[in-house]
Amino acid sequence: MTNIPETGKSTRVTVRLVGIQVLVLSLLLTLGGRLWYLQIRNGDEYEAEAAGNHVQQVIEPAVRGSILDSRGEPLADNETRLVVSASRTDLMKMDDDGEAILTKLADVLGMDPDTVMERVRLCDAKTPKPCWNGSPYQPIPITDEATARQALQIRERAEEFPGITAEPSAVRRYGSPNDANTAQVLGYLSPVTDEEIAGAEDSDNPLLRTDQIGRSGLERSYDSELRGQAGVTSYRVDKLGRVIGEADKQPGVPGSNLVTSVDSRVQALAEVELEKAMEKARTEFDDNTGTNYKADSGAMVVMEADTGRIVAMASNPSYDPNDWVGGIDSGTYKRLTGKKANYPLLNRAIQGQSAPGSIFKPIPTAAAVNAGYDFDGSYECSSDYSIGGQVFKNFESQSYGAIGLGRALEVSCDTVYYRLAHQEWQNDGGIKPKKKPDDWFYKTAHQFGLGAETGVDLPNEVTGRVPDRQWKKDYWRANKDAWCKQGEKDGAYAERIAYENCREGMQMRAGDSVNYSIGQGDTLVTPIQMATMYAALANGGTLYQPTVGKAIVSADGKKVDVIEPKAHGKLPMDKETRVAMDEALAGVATRGTAAWRFGGWPQNEIPMHAKTGTAEVYGKQTTSWFATYTEDYAIVMTMSQGGTGSGASAPAVRAVYDALYGVGDKKKALLPEPEKKLPKISPDGRIEAR
């Protein structure tokens, strides 16, 4: 065997290592060159190709939950319609921004071209409504009333209508069961905005560009429960739009259903009776102004006394919530938001505020007792009461002599309350109040819940106003400069008032307290506040937070969340005072100011309690108020520029009570006692109407 020298072996190993190194270096150079070729020389080309492969989301909107009345009748649900939509992104790529396409589309749909253009323009600070306030990347609905023939024309001639789609889609429907409009309670929907999408990104229920959300009423208050969650499937697609795989899938969750305490039969009756009362008032002559009453707006609230649940809530003028479905045209929008129609979008049951007049008097009655006055004491009911040189008249200048507080409530004697309020004002120091005045009359109003929201589950409730010392000071600071500029000591009436306010507007004057004691002056209340107060008088003194929602039921019916009544206070009176006041308010209906409206009422079987109110408003005709309760319900009605409480509002309230209890024919009673049960829920989740 031949032996190879050690030096020879070493040389061969070295050559091999050098060869391997050269090979590795060559591979690295080749790889580097290829990377340079792909990323530098042809980088833009390949980046463009890679960009063509992306993820496309397909969104399946969730079915919005229904809103049902207490018996299961749908107040708001969904129906399938043919919806024609436009892609603004596609239209903006055209030389004329899609004007020719939209004009041709208007011809097919039988619509005015300007109306179609309005619906696709984006809302901003300079663009008048109607306009699209949703995402510009979302298909914009042109109409949800397309016929099958119109939709077929658009789809068969797709090349003539680029960016236009015609698809069946679920849209909101407000069905008005039993002819109950319920518009202000239900509210309406409109598209989500980019700002709202961004604001909800980190929430439990983020918004998508295809979502519609509630803008008012129950649609807004319970939007997250009703809306559900849309299903989103993400697909990987290439630059040609071909699907190359599924990236992710999130199944949708249908919205829950909302069962309300509203009875659509009672709601319809309240709306009809309110409208009839307003029409009747417009035929009545107002001696104070020399014209007929205008009766320009009104509201009625029917509330369960023991729970605060709303059985009916009517507001007039009203509107059709279906006007908002599928987009609203400019003419309708102007009508709904204009002064000429007197702003029908307002829910006057929770947003209409005015002086309450004499339905306020249970408050100063309780205040007087709390201040140490005897409920059964003797108080002079004269035809007028003078303070300084100013004379304050009793209503219709009637005198009843010496009477107790109960009788003062029955006959609505103003001068009894004038005297009590003036005396308490003096006890607190008058113009120069003591350091800590008792302010019983103002303190008691706050304890009754006035000057604050009731907490009703509807948006945009207003607080009303208790014109106490703090309010006087704040109001004076806000208006002092204007008063001082306008005021003149010897000028016209308005200028003299401005002069006095400039100098003394921060002071609680005797006249302020006297006017306040009968629900006049600067006092403002809402119908929902007064209904809550009278319901508390009925139930023993508990102030409940009013609610319209009664239960939230999942789409499959397996989860039912009952919205329990919530108390937020007690009336500031002892049981003895409440019982005495209860008897007095029953006397209003049997021998007092409302007795002539309750002839034939079964008082022994269903005790009725009432209080009339006629509030004076500077520059306007009197506001009519009528507040009532039985052991089951409290009903309050008001009518702006409608006349007296017993004359204008009482007949409508009496008609609702007659129907509730079936007075004259018990078999026809709509709701002789409040509905306690929920509608029947079937195994598949459907809520069955009774």
XYZ file of C-alpha atoms in Angstrom:
690
model
C 0.000 0.000 0.000
C 1.348 3.384 -1.068
C 1.577 6.050 1.591
C 0.688 9.678 0.655
C 2.859 12.270 2.273
C 1.171 14.473 4.900
C 1.941 17.598 2.916
C -0.031 16.230 -0.080
C -3.113 15.578 2.025
C -3.057 19.079 3.437
C -2.867 20.614 -0.033
C -5.890 18.661 -1.275
C -8.019 19.632 1.732
C -7.111 23.268 1.202
C -8.112 23.120 -2.464
C -11.463 21.580 -1.554
C -12.172 24.208 1.078
C -11.303 26.978 -1.353
C -13.644 25.408 -3.917
C -16.491 25.225 -1.414
C -15.903 28.843 -0.398
C -15.963 29.935 -4.040
C -19.205 27.999 -4.576
C -20.871 29.508 -1.507
C -19.712 32.975 -2.501
C -21.051 32.455 -6.016
C -24.422 31.371 -4.630
C -24.567 34.388 -2.342
C -23.669 36.701 -5.230
C -26.334 35.078 -7.389
C -28.943 35.381 -4.619
C -27.961 38.969 -3.940
C -28.170 39.800 -7.611
C -31.591 38.226 -7.851
C -32.810 40.130 -4.822
C -31.446 43.356 -6.302
C -33.226 42.561 -9.560
C -36.541 41.864 -7.799
C -36.472 44.610 -5.196
C -34.579 47.442 -6.854
C -34.720 47.197 -10.617
C -38.223 45.618 -10.882
C -39.399 46.488 -7.354
C -42.233 48.770 -8.430
C -43.575 46.208 -10.846
C -43.686 43.396 -8.316
C -45.005 45.674 -5.574
C -47.896 46.573 -7.851
C -48.589 42.902 -8.530
C -48.458 42.045 -4.839
C -50.852 44.885 -4.091
C -53.313 43.255 -6.452
C -53.608 40.365 -4.020
C -55.608 41.642 -1.041
C -58.345 40.807 1.417
C -61.913 41.708 0.480
C -64.651 41.782 3.122
C -68.184 40.659 2.402
C -70.589 42.060 4.988
C -73.955 40.509 5.729
C -75.937 43.125 7.709
C -77.522 41.877 10.902
C -81.303 41.802 11.018
C -82.355 44.652 13.291
C -84.541 43.609 16.190
C -88.212 44.527 16.299
C -89.839 46.974 18.686
C -93.097 45.533 20.016
C -95.972 46.833 22.073
C -96.932 45.226 25.383
C -99.144 42.677 23.605
C -96.518 41.688 21.020
C -97.764 43.847 18.144
C -94.801 45.115 16.076
C -94.410 48.876 16.299
C -91.231 48.633 14.223
C -89.921 45.634 12.298
C -88.326 44.834 8.943
C -89.511 44.006 5.463
C -87.716 43.035 2.262
C -87.722 45.656 -0.465
C -85.871 46.218 -3.715
C -83.198 48.791 -2.904
C -81.388 50.709 -5.636
C -78.006 52.025 -4.471
C -75.121 53.972 -5.970
C -71.396 53.560 -5.356
C -70.097 57.089 -4.938
C -66.533 55.805 -5.349
C -67.354 54.495 -8.835
C -69.298 57.615 -9.779
C -66.416 59.929 -8.809
C -64.141 58.119 -11.283
C -66.290 59.386 -14.140
C -65.559 62.673 -15.923
C -68.927 64.175 -14.926
C -68.940 62.628 -11.422
C -71.680 60.265 -12.542
C -74.220 62.964 -13.365
C -75.239 61.346 -16.665
C -75.659 57.928 -15.030
C -77.741 59.353 -12.167
C -79.918 61.312 -14.596
C -80.572 58.158 -16.594
C -81.253 56.275 -13.345
C -83.777 58.932 -12.273
C -85.628 58.408 -15.548
C -85.856 54.655 -14.957
C -87.038 55.128 -11.372
C -89.486 57.899 -12.220
C -87.738 60.286 -9.839
C -86.646 63.880 -10.149
C -82.924 63.994 -11.125
C -82.227 66.684 -8.510
C -83.617 64.431 -5.789
C -81.309 61.617 -6.890
C -78.307 63.990 -6.914
C -79.172 65.206 -3.401
C -79.161 61.692 -2.021
C -75.615 60.918 -3.128
C -73.942 64.189 -2.160
C -71.945 64.098 1.066
C -72.963 66.077 4.125
C -70.626 68.788 5.353
C -70.906 72.201 6.982
C -71.812 73.874 3.676
C -74.126 71.242 2.192
C -77.814 71.602 3.037
C -79.803 68.531 3.964
C -80.860 66.111 2.688
C -77.454 64.646 1.963
C -75.554 61.448 2.709
C -74.043 61.521 6.197
C -72.770 57.970 6.059
C -69.439 56.691 4.795
C -68.564 57.737 1.212
C -67.288 54.189 0.626
C -70.626 52.603 1.454
C -73.326 52.058 -1.202
C -75.765 54.958 -0.929
C -79.456 53.994 -1.186
C -81.365 55.985 -3.804
C -84.742 54.378 -3.186
C -86.176 51.382 -1.368
C -89.378 51.440 -3.401
C -88.106 50.142 -6.722
C -90.431 47.853 -8.638
C -89.326 44.447 -9.897
C -89.449 45.802 -13.457
C -87.200 48.767 -12.587
C -84.700 46.540 -10.798
C -84.650 44.153 -13.779
C -83.975 47.037 -16.181
C -80.979 48.143 -14.114
C -79.529 44.651 -13.771
C -80.026 43.634 -17.394
C -78.408 46.854 -18.607
C -75.592 46.837 -16.065
C -73.127 48.249 -18.600
C -75.311 51.370 -18.850
C -75.444 51.777 -15.074
C -71.905 51.325 -13.740
C -71.774 51.786 -9.964
C -75.520 51.165 -9.609
C -76.965 48.098 -7.883
C -80.516 46.841 -7.425
C -80.804 44.207 -4.707
C -83.442 42.903 -2.305
C -82.666 44.172 1.178
C -84.264 44.262 4.601
C -85.421 47.771 5.487
C -87.132 49.227 8.550
C -90.908 49.357 8.662
C -93.083 51.284 11.094
C -96.376 49.470 10.770
C -98.677 51.567 13.030
C -100.602 48.657 14.578
C -104.140 49.686 15.504
C -103.295 52.981 13.724
C -100.889 53.953 16.501
C -98.312 56.279 14.978
C -95.958 56.416 17.998
C -93.446 58.399 15.915
C -91.626 60.418 18.581
C -91.382 57.396 20.883
C -89.973 55.100 18.195
C -87.599 57.534 16.471
C -85.883 56.711 13.187
C -82.640 55.420 11.633
C -79.940 56.927 9.449
C -76.522 55.759 8.162
C -73.517 55.614 10.437
C -70.815 58.256 9.945
C -67.046 57.795 9.787
C -66.704 59.633 13.094
C -69.128 57.231 14.765
C -67.269 54.247 13.317
C -63.991 55.565 14.726
C -65.567 56.284 18.099
C -66.925 52.740 18.421
C -63.761 50.902 17.376
C -62.865 49.812 20.915
C -66.429 49.102 22.046
C -68.067 45.707 22.521
C -70.195 46.330 19.433
C -68.123 48.224 16.821
C -69.879 49.871 13.902
C -69.501 48.908 10.264
C -69.907 51.109 7.215
C -73.133 49.358 6.260
C -74.786 49.982 9.632
C -77.821 52.152 10.237
C -78.180 53.511 13.744
C -80.963 55.060 15.777
C -81.151 58.840 15.753
C -83.998 59.448 18.185
C -86.539 57.669 20.345
C -86.255 53.998 21.261
C -84.257 53.353 18.091
C -81.498 55.441 19.654
C -81.860 54.496 23.334
C -81.713 50.762 22.592
C -79.623 50.929 19.415
C -76.848 48.569 20.521
C -79.353 45.884 21.544
C -81.541 46.255 18.444
C -78.687 46.518 15.922
C -76.991 43.182 16.558
C -73.657 42.455 14.858
C -73.169 42.074 11.121
C -71.549 38.917 9.731
C -68.165 39.550 8.095
C -66.423 37.081 5.768
C -62.913 38.019 4.597
C -61.681 36.572 1.266
C -58.196 36.715 -0.249
C -58.506 37.887 -3.837
C -55.969 38.524 -6.587
C -55.604 41.649 -8.672
C -58.253 40.357 -11.065
C -60.758 40.000 -8.259
C -60.609 36.218 -8.215
C -61.040 34.582 -4.824
C -57.921 32.636 -3.870
C -58.962 31.661 -0.360
C -60.972 32.500 2.736
C -59.069 34.535 5.321
C -61.558 34.799 8.165
C -65.240 34.449 8.982
C -67.197 36.115 11.781
C -70.830 34.967 11.889
C -73.468 37.659 12.376
C -75.633 38.046 15.445
C -79.217 39.260 14.827
C -80.448 42.117 16.957
C -82.561 41.532 20.024
C -86.236 42.457 20.154
C -87.512 45.175 22.484
C -90.862 44.625 24.174
C -92.308 47.921 25.386
C -94.983 48.832 27.899
C -96.858 50.773 25.205
C -100.289 49.392 24.354
C -100.839 50.300 20.693
C -104.621 50.452 21.191
C -104.301 53.003 23.994
C -101.567 54.824 22.092
C -103.805 55.182 19.032
C -106.667 56.438 21.195
C -104.443 58.985 22.957
C -103.248 60.310 19.583
C -106.786 60.570 18.223
C -108.208 62.246 21.333
C -105.316 64.714 21.480
C -105.879 65.661 17.850
C -109.642 65.978 18.370
C -109.156 68.194 21.404
C -106.814 70.479 19.479
C -109.213 70.718 16.554
C -112.076 71.498 18.949
C -110.031 74.178 20.729
C -109.389 75.928 17.413
C -113.120 76.470 17.073
C -113.350 78.143 20.502
C -113.147 81.926 20.884
C -110.551 83.417 23.207
C -111.940 86.568 24.846
C -108.467 87.666 25.939
C -107.031 87.888 22.408
C -110.166 88.334 20.325
C -109.318 85.303 18.160
C -109.900 81.560 18.286
C -107.417 79.468 20.223
C -104.445 78.384 18.109
C -103.916 75.028 19.866
C -100.582 74.672 18.073
C -99.146 71.691 19.962
C -99.910 69.239 22.725
C -98.976 66.028 24.494
C -100.545 63.251 26.543
C -98.857 60.708 28.816
C -100.537 57.563 30.162
C -98.415 55.966 32.891
C -98.769 52.938 35.143
C -99.004 54.346 38.660
C -97.183 51.517 40.445
C -94.245 51.131 38.047
C -93.712 54.312 36.034
C -94.089 52.354 32.797
C -95.471 54.272 29.843
C -98.701 52.894 28.383
C -99.082 55.697 25.831
C -97.186 58.840 24.913
C -98.720 61.101 22.275
C -97.168 64.255 20.859
C -98.738 66.634 18.365
C -97.845 67.742 15.700
C -96.460 64.411 14.586
C -94.953 62.772 11.489
C -94.618 59.430 9.729
C -91.358 57.684 10.766
C -91.445 55.815 7.444
C -90.478 59.121 5.791
C -86.903 58.433 6.929
C -86.712 54.895 5.556
C -84.464 54.668 2.510
C -83.438 58.322 2.713
C -85.531 61.451 3.061
C -86.220 63.941 0.263
C -85.577 67.661 0.642
C -89.239 68.688 0.725
C -90.097 66.280 3.526
C -86.982 67.196 5.480
C -87.783 70.905 5.319
C -91.337 70.218 6.439
C -90.240 68.119 9.406
C -87.631 70.606 10.578
C -89.398 73.861 9.730
C -91.171 76.413 11.886
C -94.268 76.338 9.679
C -95.000 72.744 10.743
C -94.097 73.647 14.366
C -91.247 71.124 14.583
C -93.033 67.756 14.597
C -89.808 65.868 15.375
C -89.989 67.183 18.956
C -91.402 64.796 21.515
C -93.403 67.312 23.519
C -94.084 64.801 26.285
C -90.425 64.987 27.331
C -89.160 68.085 25.469
C -92.116 70.448 25.650
C -91.874 72.675 28.716
C -94.197 75.394 29.935
C -95.636 76.875 33.096
C -97.871 74.238 34.738
C -100.514 76.467 36.242
C -102.644 74.950 38.975
C -101.670 71.303 38.446
C -98.530 72.482 40.291
C -100.507 73.151 43.509
C -99.897 69.818 45.268
C -96.284 71.021 45.589
C -96.967 74.293 47.483
C -99.581 72.401 49.507
C -96.940 69.915 50.677
C -94.455 72.762 51.130
C -96.868 74.640 53.380
C -97.400 71.578 55.570
C -93.635 70.984 55.739
C -93.201 74.614 56.764
C -95.566 74.077 59.709
C -98.978 75.133 58.353
C -101.977 72.975 59.271
C -103.532 71.164 56.286
C -106.961 71.616 57.855
C -106.301 75.158 59.022
C -108.287 78.215 57.964
C -106.941 80.254 55.047
C -108.640 83.195 53.383
C -109.697 82.640 49.770
C -110.415 86.191 48.681
C -110.968 87.385 45.121
C -107.559 89.090 45.059
C -104.424 89.720 47.078
C -102.331 92.906 47.077
C -98.585 93.275 47.569
C -97.403 96.850 47.563
C -99.328 98.435 44.738
C -99.712 95.219 42.747
C -102.964 93.237 42.791
C -102.858 89.460 42.193
C -106.243 88.109 41.117
C -107.842 84.805 41.960
C -108.804 82.866 38.837
C -112.075 84.365 37.585
C -111.947 86.569 40.739
C -114.075 84.120 42.739
C -114.079 84.218 46.545
C -114.710 81.223 48.846
C -114.031 82.763 52.269
C -111.990 80.888 54.876
C -111.115 77.367 53.685
C -108.572 74.602 54.350
C -105.773 73.508 52.029
C -107.825 70.562 50.802
C -110.663 72.803 49.694
C -108.105 75.212 48.191
C -106.969 72.353 45.968
C -110.548 71.452 45.038
C -111.563 74.922 43.935
C -108.018 75.878 42.872
C -107.932 79.026 45.005
C -104.918 81.105 43.991
C -105.092 83.638 46.794
C -104.616 80.997 49.510
C -101.260 80.122 47.959
C -100.402 83.798 47.348
C -100.708 84.466 51.069
C -98.716 81.397 52.110
C -95.920 82.083 49.636
C -95.727 85.769 50.593
C -95.587 84.914 54.280
C -92.794 82.384 53.740
C -90.912 84.913 51.610
C -91.117 87.356 54.500
C -90.043 84.674 56.988
C -86.939 84.087 54.876
C -86.017 87.756 55.037
C -87.759 89.200 51.979
C -85.508 91.317 49.739
C -82.678 90.869 52.264
C -82.832 87.110 52.898
C -81.314 85.511 55.944
C -78.078 83.594 55.543
C -79.764 80.215 55.166
C -83.381 80.760 54.063
C -85.723 77.799 54.420
C -87.125 78.223 50.879
C -89.742 75.558 51.565
C -91.693 76.184 48.376
C -88.598 75.826 46.160
C -86.983 73.007 48.122
C -90.179 70.955 47.969
C -90.415 71.337 44.171
C -86.943 69.839 43.794
C -87.957 66.988 46.109
C -90.938 66.330 43.826
C -88.424 65.827 40.982
C -88.825 69.146 39.182
C -85.882 70.973 37.641
C -84.244 67.638 36.769
C -84.617 64.843 34.248
C -86.947 62.029 35.218
C -84.549 59.545 33.613
C -87.058 58.250 31.060
C -85.404 55.856 28.603
C -85.788 58.250 25.674
C -83.081 60.658 24.469
C -82.986 64.447 24.767
C -85.262 64.879 27.767
C -85.272 68.456 29.113
C -85.170 69.402 32.787
C -87.750 72.153 33.080
C -86.988 74.855 35.626
C -87.468 75.645 39.297
C -86.784 79.415 39.521
C -85.119 79.348 42.939
C -82.537 81.782 44.295
C -79.600 80.178 42.541
C -81.414 80.245 39.204
C -82.285 83.911 39.732
C -78.629 84.774 40.284
C -77.402 82.750 37.296
C -80.076 84.194 35.025
C -79.284 87.733 36.110
C -75.569 87.292 35.433
C -76.315 85.940 31.963
C -78.690 88.769 31.011
C -77.544 91.764 33.045
C -75.655 93.520 30.245
C -78.542 93.264 27.805
C -81.064 94.467 30.392
C -78.932 97.433 31.392
C -78.459 98.422 27.767
C -82.184 98.180 26.956
C -83.727 99.443 30.181
C -85.210 102.877 30.769
C -86.817 104.036 34.006
C -89.630 105.930 32.254
C -89.728 103.994 28.982
C -92.262 101.560 27.553
C -93.366 98.518 29.562
C -90.619 96.226 28.232
C -87.981 98.903 28.830
C -89.157 99.490 32.413
C -89.022 95.744 33.110
C -85.491 95.619 31.670
C -84.513 98.574 33.864
C -85.790 96.841 36.993
C -84.124 93.557 36.042
C -80.836 95.358 35.455
C -80.885 96.794 38.970
C -82.656 94.072 40.946
C -82.835 90.988 38.722
C -80.768 88.905 41.104
C -83.239 89.386 43.953
C -86.043 87.015 44.864
C -88.919 89.473 44.970
C -92.315 88.991 46.577
C -94.013 88.880 43.184
C -91.677 86.116 42.054
C -92.621 83.899 44.994
C -96.334 84.661 44.684
C -96.461 83.824 40.973
C -94.351 80.720 41.529
C -96.765 79.399 44.175
C -99.479 78.793 41.569
C -97.206 77.376 38.849
C -96.712 80.641 36.990
C -93.817 83.034 36.512
C -90.549 81.435 35.430
C -91.548 77.886 36.410
C -91.288 75.302 33.615
C -92.297 71.638 33.688
C -92.735 68.821 31.188
C -95.687 66.441 30.866
C -93.495 63.469 31.820
C -92.469 65.224 35.050
C -96.066 65.890 36.008
C -97.146 62.346 35.117
C -94.355 60.998 37.340
C -95.457 63.270 40.177
C -99.149 62.337 39.934
C -98.287 58.640 39.646
C -96.368 59.003 42.917
C -99.447 60.569 44.535
C -101.383 57.510 43.357
C -98.967 54.818 44.526
C -98.271 56.081 48.026
C -95.387 58.453 47.346
C -92.755 56.639 45.263
C -91.236 58.535 42.355
C -90.392 56.047 39.614
C -88.052 56.534 36.696
C -90.407 56.375 33.690
C -89.677 53.580 31.226
C -90.947 52.590 27.804
C -88.777 49.504 27.410
C -90.136 46.507 29.297
C -87.896 43.611 28.230
C -85.076 42.809 25.820
C -85.516 39.400 24.181
C -82.729 37.757 22.182
C -83.526 36.780 18.590
C -83.694 33.090 19.511
C -85.905 33.835 22.509
C -83.557 32.101 24.942
C -82.490 35.218 26.827
C -85.043 37.596 28.328
C -83.836 40.635 30.269
C -86.759 42.303 32.036
C -86.318 46.032 32.593
C -87.435 46.378 36.178
C -89.039 49.595 37.508
C -86.569 51.849 39.313
C -87.520 54.229 42.106
C -85.494 57.415 42.469
C -87.168 59.182 45.369
C -90.118 59.665 47.675
C -92.559 62.540 47.846
C -91.690 64.899 50.728
C -94.828 64.357 52.781
C -96.008 62.028 55.494
C -98.788 59.500 55.024
C -101.385 61.682 56.748
C -100.742 64.573 54.372
C -100.765 62.311 51.327
C -104.087 60.756 52.308
C -105.602 64.202 52.921
C -104.313 65.463 49.574
C -105.621 62.299 47.899
C -109.110 63.037 49.248
C -108.900 66.635 48.069
C -107.875 65.633 44.538
C -110.764 63.160 44.478
C -112.947 66.114 45.425
C -111.697 67.996 42.359
C -113.309 65.264 40.228
C -116.538 65.088 42.234
C -117.292 68.627 43.419
C -114.377 70.807 42.314
C -113.130 72.344 39.062
C -113.211 69.049 37.107
C -116.535 67.738 38.400
C -118.458 68.827 35.315
C -116.218 66.586 33.194
C -116.716 63.436 35.257
C -120.475 63.104 35.298
C -121.449 59.428 35.367
C -117.988 58.277 36.402
C -118.116 55.187 38.728
C -116.339 57.017 41.584
C -117.180 54.394 44.217
C -115.746 51.621 42.082
C -112.801 53.458 40.498
C -111.879 56.553 42.534
C -110.822 59.368 40.212
C -108.439 62.137 41.255
C -107.799 65.244 39.170
C -106.350 68.727 38.995
C -107.034 71.335 36.368
C -104.537 73.924 35.225
C -104.671 77.041 33.072
C -101.254 78.672 32.702
C -100.688 82.179 31.422
C -97.795 82.668 28.995
C -96.562 86.142 28.103
C -97.323 86.935 24.466
C -99.379 83.778 23.955
C -102.780 82.330 24.734
C -103.225 80.230 27.870
C -101.812 76.728 28.155
C -104.303 74.012 29.070
C -103.254 71.324 31.594
C -105.174 68.399 33.041
C -103.585 65.935 35.502
C -105.350 62.849 36.860
C -104.837 59.475 38.486
C -106.617 56.323 39.600
C -105.061 53.466 41.543
C -103.847 52.019 38.217
C -102.880 54.944 35.985
C -101.797 58.562 35.893
C -102.785 60.564 32.795
C -101.529 64.075 32.099
C -102.393 66.177 29.067
C -101.311 69.644 27.980
C -102.185 71.854 25.039
C -100.267 74.978 24.080
C -102.535 77.974 23.412
C -105.535 75.718 24.011
C -107.552 77.408 26.743
C -108.511 76.070 30.180
C -107.605 72.711 31.627
C -111.131 71.466 32.273
C -112.503 73.039 29.119
C -109.936 71.915 26.549
C -107.950 68.931 27.829
C -110.320 67.160 30.206
C -112.641 65.608 27.569
C -109.719 63.835 25.860
C -108.414 62.450 29.158
C -111.913 61.312 30.150
C -112.291 59.497 26.809
C -109.052 57.556 27.417
C -110.168 56.542 30.912
C -113.560 55.436 29.589
C -111.818 53.171 27.071
C -109.272 51.814 29.561
C -111.921 50.731 32.061
C -114.810 50.148 29.674
C -117.061 52.674 31.390
C -120.542 51.958 30.097
C -119.549 48.549 28.721
C -116.892 46.602 30.656
C -116.629 44.043 27.873
C -115.011 46.710 25.713
C -112.413 47.703 28.319
C -108.998 48.031 26.691
C -106.851 47.696 29.785
C -108.791 47.631 33.073
C -105.520 46.914 34.845
C -101.894 47.309 33.716
C -100.404 44.527 31.582
C -98.085 42.514 33.811
C -97.120 39.608 31.547
C -94.833 39.632 28.549
C -96.105 38.371 25.194
C -95.674 34.655 24.510
C -92.275 33.697 23.109
C -92.373 30.658 20.783
C -89.591 28.014 20.761
C -88.042 29.521 17.620
C -87.785 32.946 19.255
C -90.796 34.566 17.580
C -92.858 36.795 19.840
C -96.518 36.080 19.329
C -99.053 38.903 19.501
C -102.040 38.383 21.774
